[in-house]
Coordinates of C-alpha atoms in Angstrom, one line a residue:
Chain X
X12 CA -19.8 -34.0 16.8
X13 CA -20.0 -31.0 14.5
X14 CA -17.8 -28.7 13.8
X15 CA -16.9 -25.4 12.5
X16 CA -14.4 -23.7 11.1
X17 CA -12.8 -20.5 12.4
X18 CA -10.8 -18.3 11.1
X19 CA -8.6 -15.5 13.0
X20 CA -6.3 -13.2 11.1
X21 CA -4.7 -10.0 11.6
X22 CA -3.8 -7.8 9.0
X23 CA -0.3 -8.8 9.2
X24 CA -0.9 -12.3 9.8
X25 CA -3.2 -15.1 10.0
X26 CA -3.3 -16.3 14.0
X27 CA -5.4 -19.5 13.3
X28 CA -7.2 -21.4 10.8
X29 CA -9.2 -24.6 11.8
X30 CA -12.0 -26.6 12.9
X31 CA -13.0 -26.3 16.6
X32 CA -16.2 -27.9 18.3
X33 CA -16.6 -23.6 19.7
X34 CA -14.9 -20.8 19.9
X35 CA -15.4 -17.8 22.9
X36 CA -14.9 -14.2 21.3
X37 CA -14.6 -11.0 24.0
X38 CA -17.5 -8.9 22.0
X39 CA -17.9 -6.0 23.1
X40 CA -20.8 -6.1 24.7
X41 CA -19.6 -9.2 26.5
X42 CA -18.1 -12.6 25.6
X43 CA -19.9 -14.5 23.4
X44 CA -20.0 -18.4 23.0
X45 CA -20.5 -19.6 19.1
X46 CA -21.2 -23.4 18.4
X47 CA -22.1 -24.5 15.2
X48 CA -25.1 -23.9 13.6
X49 CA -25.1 -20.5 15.0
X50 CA -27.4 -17.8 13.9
X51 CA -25.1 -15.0 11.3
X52 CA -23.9 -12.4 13.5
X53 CA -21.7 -9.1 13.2
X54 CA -20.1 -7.9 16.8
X55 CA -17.6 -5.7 17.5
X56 CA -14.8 -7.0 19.9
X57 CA -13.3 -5.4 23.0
X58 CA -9.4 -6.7 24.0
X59 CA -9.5 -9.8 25.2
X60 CA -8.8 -13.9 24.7
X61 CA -10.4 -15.7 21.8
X62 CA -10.5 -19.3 23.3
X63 CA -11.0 -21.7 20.3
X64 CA -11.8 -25.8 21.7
X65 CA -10.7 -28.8 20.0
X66 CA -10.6 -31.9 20.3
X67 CA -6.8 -31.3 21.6
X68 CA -7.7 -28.9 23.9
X69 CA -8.0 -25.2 24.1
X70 CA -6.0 -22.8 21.7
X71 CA -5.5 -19.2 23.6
X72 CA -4.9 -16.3 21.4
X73 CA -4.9 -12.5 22.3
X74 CA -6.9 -10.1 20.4
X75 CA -6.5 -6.6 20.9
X76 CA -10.4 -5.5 19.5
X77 CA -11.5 -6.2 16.1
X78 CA -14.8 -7.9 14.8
X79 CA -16.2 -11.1 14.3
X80 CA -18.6 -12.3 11.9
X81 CA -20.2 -15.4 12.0
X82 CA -22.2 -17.5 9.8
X83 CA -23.6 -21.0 10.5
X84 CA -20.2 -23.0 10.0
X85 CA -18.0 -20.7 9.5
X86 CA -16.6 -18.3 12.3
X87 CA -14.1 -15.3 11.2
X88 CA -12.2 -13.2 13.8
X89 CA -10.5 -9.9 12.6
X90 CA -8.0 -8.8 14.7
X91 CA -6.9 -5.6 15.0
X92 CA -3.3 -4.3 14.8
X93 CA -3.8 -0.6 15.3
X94 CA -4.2 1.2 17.8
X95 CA -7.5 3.6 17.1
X96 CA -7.4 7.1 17.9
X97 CA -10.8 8.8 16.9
X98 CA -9.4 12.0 15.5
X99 CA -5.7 12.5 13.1
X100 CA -2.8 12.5 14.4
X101 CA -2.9 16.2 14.8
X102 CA 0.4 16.5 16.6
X103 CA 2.0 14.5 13.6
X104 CA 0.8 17.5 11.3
X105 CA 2.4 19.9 13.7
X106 CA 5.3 18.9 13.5
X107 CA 5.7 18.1 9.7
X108 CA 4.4 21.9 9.4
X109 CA 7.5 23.3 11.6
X110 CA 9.6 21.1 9.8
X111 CA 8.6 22.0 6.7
X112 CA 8.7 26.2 8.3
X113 CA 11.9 25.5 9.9
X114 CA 13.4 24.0 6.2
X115 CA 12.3 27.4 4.7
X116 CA 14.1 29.5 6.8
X117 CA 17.0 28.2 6.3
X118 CA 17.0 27.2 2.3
X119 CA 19.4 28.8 0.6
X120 CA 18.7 27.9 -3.1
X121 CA 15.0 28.9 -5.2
X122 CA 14.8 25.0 -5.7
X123 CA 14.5 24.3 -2.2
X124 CA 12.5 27.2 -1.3
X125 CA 10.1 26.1 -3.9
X126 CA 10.0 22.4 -2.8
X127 CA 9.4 23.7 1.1
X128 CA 6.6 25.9 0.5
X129 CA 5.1 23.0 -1.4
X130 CA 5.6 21.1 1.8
X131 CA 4.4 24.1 4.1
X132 CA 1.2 24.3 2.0
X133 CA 0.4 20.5 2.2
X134 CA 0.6 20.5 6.2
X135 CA -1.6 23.6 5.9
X136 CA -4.1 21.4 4.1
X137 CA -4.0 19.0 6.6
X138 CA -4.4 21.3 9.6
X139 CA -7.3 23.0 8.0
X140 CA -8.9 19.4 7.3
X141 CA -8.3 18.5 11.2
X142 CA -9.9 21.9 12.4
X143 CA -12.8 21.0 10.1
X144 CA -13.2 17.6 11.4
X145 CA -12.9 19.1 15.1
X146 CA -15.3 21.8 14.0
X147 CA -18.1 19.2 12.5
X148 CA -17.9 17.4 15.8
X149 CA -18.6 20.0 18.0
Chain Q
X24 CA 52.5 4.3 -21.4
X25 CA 50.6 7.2 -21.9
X26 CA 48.2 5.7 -24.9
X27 CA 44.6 5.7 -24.0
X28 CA 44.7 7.0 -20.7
X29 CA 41.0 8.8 -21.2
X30 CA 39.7 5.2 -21.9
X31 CA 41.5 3.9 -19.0
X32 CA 39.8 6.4 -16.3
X33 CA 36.6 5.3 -18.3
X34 CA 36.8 2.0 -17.8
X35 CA 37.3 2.2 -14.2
X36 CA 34.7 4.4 -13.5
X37 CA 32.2 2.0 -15.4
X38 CA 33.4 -0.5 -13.0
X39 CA 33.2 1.0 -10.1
X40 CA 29.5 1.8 -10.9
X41 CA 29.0 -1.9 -11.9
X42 CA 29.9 -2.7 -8.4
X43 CA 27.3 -0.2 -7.3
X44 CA 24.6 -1.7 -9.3
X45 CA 25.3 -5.4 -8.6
X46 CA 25.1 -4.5 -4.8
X47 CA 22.4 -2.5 -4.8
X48 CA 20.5 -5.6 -7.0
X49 CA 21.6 -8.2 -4.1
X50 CA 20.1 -6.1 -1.8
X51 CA 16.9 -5.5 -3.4
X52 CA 16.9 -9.2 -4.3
X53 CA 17.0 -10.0 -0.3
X54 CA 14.6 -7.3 0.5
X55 CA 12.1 -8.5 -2.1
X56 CA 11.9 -11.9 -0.5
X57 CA 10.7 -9.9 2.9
X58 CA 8.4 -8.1 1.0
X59 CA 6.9 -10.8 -0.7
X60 CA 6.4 -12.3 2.5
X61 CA 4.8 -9.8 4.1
X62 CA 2.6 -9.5 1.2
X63 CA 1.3 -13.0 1.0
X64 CA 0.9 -12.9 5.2
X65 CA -1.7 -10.3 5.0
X66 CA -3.5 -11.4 1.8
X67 CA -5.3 -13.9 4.5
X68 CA -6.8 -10.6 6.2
X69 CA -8.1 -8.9 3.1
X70 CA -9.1 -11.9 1.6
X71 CA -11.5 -12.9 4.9
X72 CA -12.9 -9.3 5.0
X73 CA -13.4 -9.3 1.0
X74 CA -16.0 -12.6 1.9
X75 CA -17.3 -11.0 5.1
X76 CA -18.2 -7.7 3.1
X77 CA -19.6 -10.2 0.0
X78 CA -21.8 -11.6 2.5
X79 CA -22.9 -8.4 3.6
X80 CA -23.8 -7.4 0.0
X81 CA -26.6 -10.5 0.1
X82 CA -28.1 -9.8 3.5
X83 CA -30.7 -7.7 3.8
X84 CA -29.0 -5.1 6.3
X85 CA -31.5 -3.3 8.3
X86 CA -29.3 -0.3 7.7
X87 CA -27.5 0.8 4.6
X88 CA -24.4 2.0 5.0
X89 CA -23.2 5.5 3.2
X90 CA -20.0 3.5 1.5
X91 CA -22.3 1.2 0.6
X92 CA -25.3 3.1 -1.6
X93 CA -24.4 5.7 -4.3
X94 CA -23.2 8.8 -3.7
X95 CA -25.2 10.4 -6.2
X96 CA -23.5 12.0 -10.1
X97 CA -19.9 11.9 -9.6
X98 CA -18.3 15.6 -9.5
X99 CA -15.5 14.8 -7.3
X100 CA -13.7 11.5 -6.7
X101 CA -10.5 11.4 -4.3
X102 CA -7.6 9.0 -5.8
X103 CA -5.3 8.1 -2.8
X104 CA -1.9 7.1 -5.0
X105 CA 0.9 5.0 -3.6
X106 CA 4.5 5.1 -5.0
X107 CA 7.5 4.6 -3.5
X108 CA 9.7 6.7 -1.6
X109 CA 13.0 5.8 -3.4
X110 CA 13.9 5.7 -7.2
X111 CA 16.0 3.5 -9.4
X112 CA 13.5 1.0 -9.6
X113 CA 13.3 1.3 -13.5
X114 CA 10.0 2.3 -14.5
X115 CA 7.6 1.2 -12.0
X116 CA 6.8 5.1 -10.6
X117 CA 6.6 6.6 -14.1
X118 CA 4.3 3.6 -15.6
X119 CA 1.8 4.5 -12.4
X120 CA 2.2 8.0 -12.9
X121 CA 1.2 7.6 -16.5
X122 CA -1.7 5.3 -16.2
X123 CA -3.3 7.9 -13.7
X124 CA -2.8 11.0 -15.3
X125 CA -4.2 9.1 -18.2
X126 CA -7.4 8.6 -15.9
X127 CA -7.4 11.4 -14.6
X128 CA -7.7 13.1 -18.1
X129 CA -11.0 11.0 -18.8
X130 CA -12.4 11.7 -15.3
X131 CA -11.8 16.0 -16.6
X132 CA -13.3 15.7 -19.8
X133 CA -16.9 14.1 -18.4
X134 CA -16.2 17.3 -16.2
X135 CA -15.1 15.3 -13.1
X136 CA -12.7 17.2 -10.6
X137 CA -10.0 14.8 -9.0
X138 CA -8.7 15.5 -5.9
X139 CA -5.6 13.2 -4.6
X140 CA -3.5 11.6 -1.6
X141 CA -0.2 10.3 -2.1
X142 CA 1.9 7.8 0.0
X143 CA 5.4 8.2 -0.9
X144 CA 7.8 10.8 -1.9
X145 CA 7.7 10.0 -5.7
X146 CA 4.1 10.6 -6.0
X147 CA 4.4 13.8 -3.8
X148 CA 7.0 15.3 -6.0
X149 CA 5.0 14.2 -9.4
X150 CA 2.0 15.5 -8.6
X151 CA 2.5 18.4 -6.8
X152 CA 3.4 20.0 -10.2
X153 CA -0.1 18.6 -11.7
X154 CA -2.0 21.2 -10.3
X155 CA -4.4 19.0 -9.0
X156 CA -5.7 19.4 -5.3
X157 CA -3.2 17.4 -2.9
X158 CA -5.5 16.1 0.7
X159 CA -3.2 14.4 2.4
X160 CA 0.7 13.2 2.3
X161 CA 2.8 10.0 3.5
X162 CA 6.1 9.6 3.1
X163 CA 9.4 7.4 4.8
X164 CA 7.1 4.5 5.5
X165 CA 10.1 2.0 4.8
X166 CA 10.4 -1.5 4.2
X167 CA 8.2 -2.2 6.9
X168 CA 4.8 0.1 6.8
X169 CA 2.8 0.1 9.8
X170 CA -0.9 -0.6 9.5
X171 CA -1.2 2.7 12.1
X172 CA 0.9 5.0 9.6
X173 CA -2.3 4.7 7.0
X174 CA -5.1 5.3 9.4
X175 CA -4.6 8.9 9.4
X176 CA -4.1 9.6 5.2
X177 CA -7.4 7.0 4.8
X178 CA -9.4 9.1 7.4
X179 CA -8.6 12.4 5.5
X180 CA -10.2 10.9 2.5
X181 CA -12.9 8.9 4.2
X182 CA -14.1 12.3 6.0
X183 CA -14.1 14.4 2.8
X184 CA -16.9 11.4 1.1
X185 CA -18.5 11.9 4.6
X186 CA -18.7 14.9 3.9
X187 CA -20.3 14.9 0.4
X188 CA -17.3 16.9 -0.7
X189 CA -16.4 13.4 -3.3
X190 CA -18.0 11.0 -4.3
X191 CA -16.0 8.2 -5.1
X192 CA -12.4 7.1 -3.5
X193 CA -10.1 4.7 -5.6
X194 CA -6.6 3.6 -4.8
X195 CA -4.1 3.4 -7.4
X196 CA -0.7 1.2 -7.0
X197 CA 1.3 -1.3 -8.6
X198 CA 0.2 -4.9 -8.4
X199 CA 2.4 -7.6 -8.0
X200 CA 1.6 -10.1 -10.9
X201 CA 5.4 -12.0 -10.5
X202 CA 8.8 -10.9 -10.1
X203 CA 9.0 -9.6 -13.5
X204 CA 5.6 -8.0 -14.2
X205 CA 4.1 -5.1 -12.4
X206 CA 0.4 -4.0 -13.0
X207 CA -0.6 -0.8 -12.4
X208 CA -3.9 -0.6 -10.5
X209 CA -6.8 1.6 -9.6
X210 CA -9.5 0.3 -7.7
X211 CA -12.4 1.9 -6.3
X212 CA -12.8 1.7 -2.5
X213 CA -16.2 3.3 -1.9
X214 CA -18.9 3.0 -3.1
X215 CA -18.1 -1.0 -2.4
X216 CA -19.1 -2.9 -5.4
X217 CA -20.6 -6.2 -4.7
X218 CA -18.5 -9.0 -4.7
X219 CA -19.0 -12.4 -5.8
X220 CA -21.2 -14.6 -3.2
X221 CA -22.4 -18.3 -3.1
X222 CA -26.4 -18.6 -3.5
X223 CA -27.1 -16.6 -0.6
X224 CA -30.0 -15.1 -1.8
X225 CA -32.9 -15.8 0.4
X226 CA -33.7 -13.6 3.2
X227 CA -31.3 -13.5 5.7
X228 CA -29.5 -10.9 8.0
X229 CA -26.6 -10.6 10.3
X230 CA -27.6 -10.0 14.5
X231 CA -25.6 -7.0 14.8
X232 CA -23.9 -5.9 18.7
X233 CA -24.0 -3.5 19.9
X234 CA -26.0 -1.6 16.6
X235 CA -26.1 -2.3 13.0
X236 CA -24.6 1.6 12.1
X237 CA -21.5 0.8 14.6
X238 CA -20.6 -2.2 13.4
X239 CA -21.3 -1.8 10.0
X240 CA -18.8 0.9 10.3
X241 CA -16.3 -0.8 12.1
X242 CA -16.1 -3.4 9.8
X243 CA -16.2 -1.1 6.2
X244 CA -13.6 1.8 7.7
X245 CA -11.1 -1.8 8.6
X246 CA -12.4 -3.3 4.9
X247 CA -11.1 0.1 3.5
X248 CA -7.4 -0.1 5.4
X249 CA -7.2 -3.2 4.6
X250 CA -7.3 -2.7 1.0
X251 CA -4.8 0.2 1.1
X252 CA -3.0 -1.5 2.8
X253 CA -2.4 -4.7 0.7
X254 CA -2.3 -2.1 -1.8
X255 CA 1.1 -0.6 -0.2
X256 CA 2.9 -4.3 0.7
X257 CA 2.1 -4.8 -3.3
X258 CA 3.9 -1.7 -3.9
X259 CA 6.7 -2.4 -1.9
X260 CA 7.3 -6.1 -3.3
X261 CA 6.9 -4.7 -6.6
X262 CA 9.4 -1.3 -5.8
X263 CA 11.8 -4.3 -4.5
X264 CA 11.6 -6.6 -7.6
X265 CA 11.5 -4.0 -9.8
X266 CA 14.9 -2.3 -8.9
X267 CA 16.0 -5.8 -8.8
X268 CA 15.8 -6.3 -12.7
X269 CA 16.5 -2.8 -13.2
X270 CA 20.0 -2.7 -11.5
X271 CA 20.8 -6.7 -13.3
X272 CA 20.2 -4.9 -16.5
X273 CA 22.6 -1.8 -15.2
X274 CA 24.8 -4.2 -14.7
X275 CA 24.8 -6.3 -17.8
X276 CA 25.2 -3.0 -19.5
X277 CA 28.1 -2.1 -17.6
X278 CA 29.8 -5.2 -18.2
X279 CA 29.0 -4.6 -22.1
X280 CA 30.3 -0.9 -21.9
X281 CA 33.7 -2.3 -20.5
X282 CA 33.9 -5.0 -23.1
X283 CA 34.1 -2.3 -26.0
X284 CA 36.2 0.3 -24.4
X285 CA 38.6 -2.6 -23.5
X286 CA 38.6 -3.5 -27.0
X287 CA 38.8 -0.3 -28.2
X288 CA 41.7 0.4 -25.4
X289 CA 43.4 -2.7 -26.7
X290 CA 43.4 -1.0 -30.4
X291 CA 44.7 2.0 -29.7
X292 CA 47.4 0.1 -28.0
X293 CA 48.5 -2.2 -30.5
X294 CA 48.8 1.0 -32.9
X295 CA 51.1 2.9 -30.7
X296 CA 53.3 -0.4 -29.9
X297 CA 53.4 -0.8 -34.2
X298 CA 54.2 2.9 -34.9
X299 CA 56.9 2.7 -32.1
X300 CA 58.4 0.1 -33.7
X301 CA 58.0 1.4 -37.4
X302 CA 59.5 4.2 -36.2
X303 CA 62.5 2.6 -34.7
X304 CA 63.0 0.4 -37.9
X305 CA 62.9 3.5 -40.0
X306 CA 65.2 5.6 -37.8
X307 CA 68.1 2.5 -37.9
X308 CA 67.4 2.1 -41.7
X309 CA 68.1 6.0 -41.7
X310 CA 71.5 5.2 -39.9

């Protein structure tokens, strides 16, 4: 019977790395089958099980999205490890600015001032770059 | 005795730093073991996504991607620089530092604006005083970054070629050739330059769900991490290794440092004890 080989990693780890007679991915537009000699394909996938069959029996692994690309013998999973927000962390920014405010008002020494204000002005940056990307989604 | 009692403070002091040094190189030595293995469990990742995006260089997408065309003549390029947050580590920071500026000066004589994004405090503090435009900052990621921690600084960067405002984006770090050698790095992100492939060229393309566009940018915004990321675990093992060599020497030249002012300690010594004693002599002869 032929096989193919799949592949899943995660950017931290690889998960699994073998040959299986199929694999089931959770794309996202539902879950897809691939035997071998599969057409190439590019999906994105929702979170879900990738069930991977061997001769052994089923491996189970947990994906949490990602994308899979496949190619006639070869099948590659990529995991995500993030979790995917669609805009900055704008809160993040917020707070490194009142820090950064927070440090000036109570600096003592020119040093310091001068090192805070540097700070100050690269949360500014920041903010102004959110509120831009906000604006040019609008 | 009261003989050399300057050279005695010395010597302590030396030692006590010694100590310093030698712990702070076990440390690091422990620490770069980690890093190294984090390193080589996510070369797996970027290695897989370096074929897919080979791959994709060969098919004939029915759409073509913005990070993957040209942006048009380079006026602006973005450089995102990781360092790390802590010094000692010999010169690791400093040879970076160097190699970019360097760069950087070409890029400004063709006429070539640079604007930049640093990861770590190092970077933040050298380069703020460059004059050059800062876009984004990242600091205390640690020992153990977090893919998540990146997303945001990368986005910054990635929305400003969006936007036309560069048009290129390289990352610059230190990459990890063995313990003892350190490369400093810059690598262009987007425009992707084709990769290597095996004879794929006929006419093929990928089935793309749900759209090419979506997926395309999926998988090129996650190629992108990726690549900064391994960038920053590279860093990191290299930080680690790096201060691990730099505190042994520290510590070889402590030991050497208390060698001489023990010998020289041990002179002074050996006079006083001799004019003592001529002095005693002299005083009974004078009797």
């Amino acid at each position: 019977m032929p096989t193919i080989h799949v592949d899943v990693v995660s950017a931290t780890e690889e998960l699994y790395s073998g040959e299986a007679n199929c694999v089931f991915a959770p794309a996202s537009t539902g879950e897809i089958g691939i035997y071998p000699k599969h057409v190439a394909l590019l999906s994105t996938l929702k979170p879900g099980e990738v069930r991977v069959e061997t001769d052994k029996g089923f491996e189970h692994i947990y994906v949490s999205g990602g994308i899979v690309e496949v190619q006639p013998d070869v099948v590659t999973i990529f995991s995500d490890t993030a979790i995917r927000a669609a805009d900055l962390d704008e809160s993040k920014a917020l707070d490194a600015k009142m820090r950064a405010e927070e440090a000036m008002a109570n600096s003592s020494g020119e040093k310091d001032l001068l090192s805070t204000q540097a700070a100050l002005a690269e949360s500014m940056a920041q903010l102004q770059m959110i509120s831009k990307i906000k604006a040019s989604k609008l | 005795m009261a003989v050399g009692k300057e050279i005695r403070t010395q010597i302590s002091s030396i030692k006590n730093t010694q100590k310093i040094t030698s712990a702070m190189e076990m440390v690091a030595a422990s620490k770069m073991k980690k890093a190294q293995d984090r390193m080589l469990a996510s070369r797996p990742y970027s290695e897989k996504i370096s074929n897919v995006i080979g791959h994709l260089a060969y098919a004939h997408t029915e759409f073509e991607h913005p990070y993957m065309k040209d942006a048009g003549e380079l006026k602006r390029i973005g450089i995102i620089i990781i360092s790390s947050d802590r010094g000692l580590c010999g010169g690791l920071n400093t040879n970076l530092f160097r190699s970019i500026l360097k760069d950087i000066t070409n890029y400004q004589a063709k006429g070539i604006e640079v604007d930049i994004c640093t990861v770590g405090k190092k970077s933040t503090a050298f380069f703020k005083n460059t004059g050059l435009t800062i876009k984004s900052v990242l600091t205390d990621l640690g020992d153990t970054p977090h893919f998540d921690d990146l997303l945001g600084t990368i986005k910054v960067m990635l929305d400003s070629y969006d936007e036309g405002e560069i048009q290129q984006l390289s990352v610059a770090y230190n990459r990890f050739e063995n313990t003892m050698t350190q490369v400093p790095t810059m690598m262009q992100l987007v425009p992707m330059v084709a990769g290597e492939s095996d004879n794929m060229n006929h006419y093929w393309d990928y089935i793309y769900e749900p759209d090419a566009q979506e997926v395309l940018s999926a998988l090129l915004t996650r190629y992108i991490e990726a690549l900064v990321y391994q960038g920053l675990v590279e860093n990191i093992a290299c930080e680690q290794s790096s201060r691990m060599i730099a505190m042994k020497s520290a510590t070889d030249n402590a030991g050497d440092m208390v060698k001489d002012l023990e010998m020289v300690y041990n002179k002074a010594r050996q006079a006083a004890i001799t004019q003592e004693i001529s002095e005693i002599v002299g005083g009974a002869a004078a009797v």
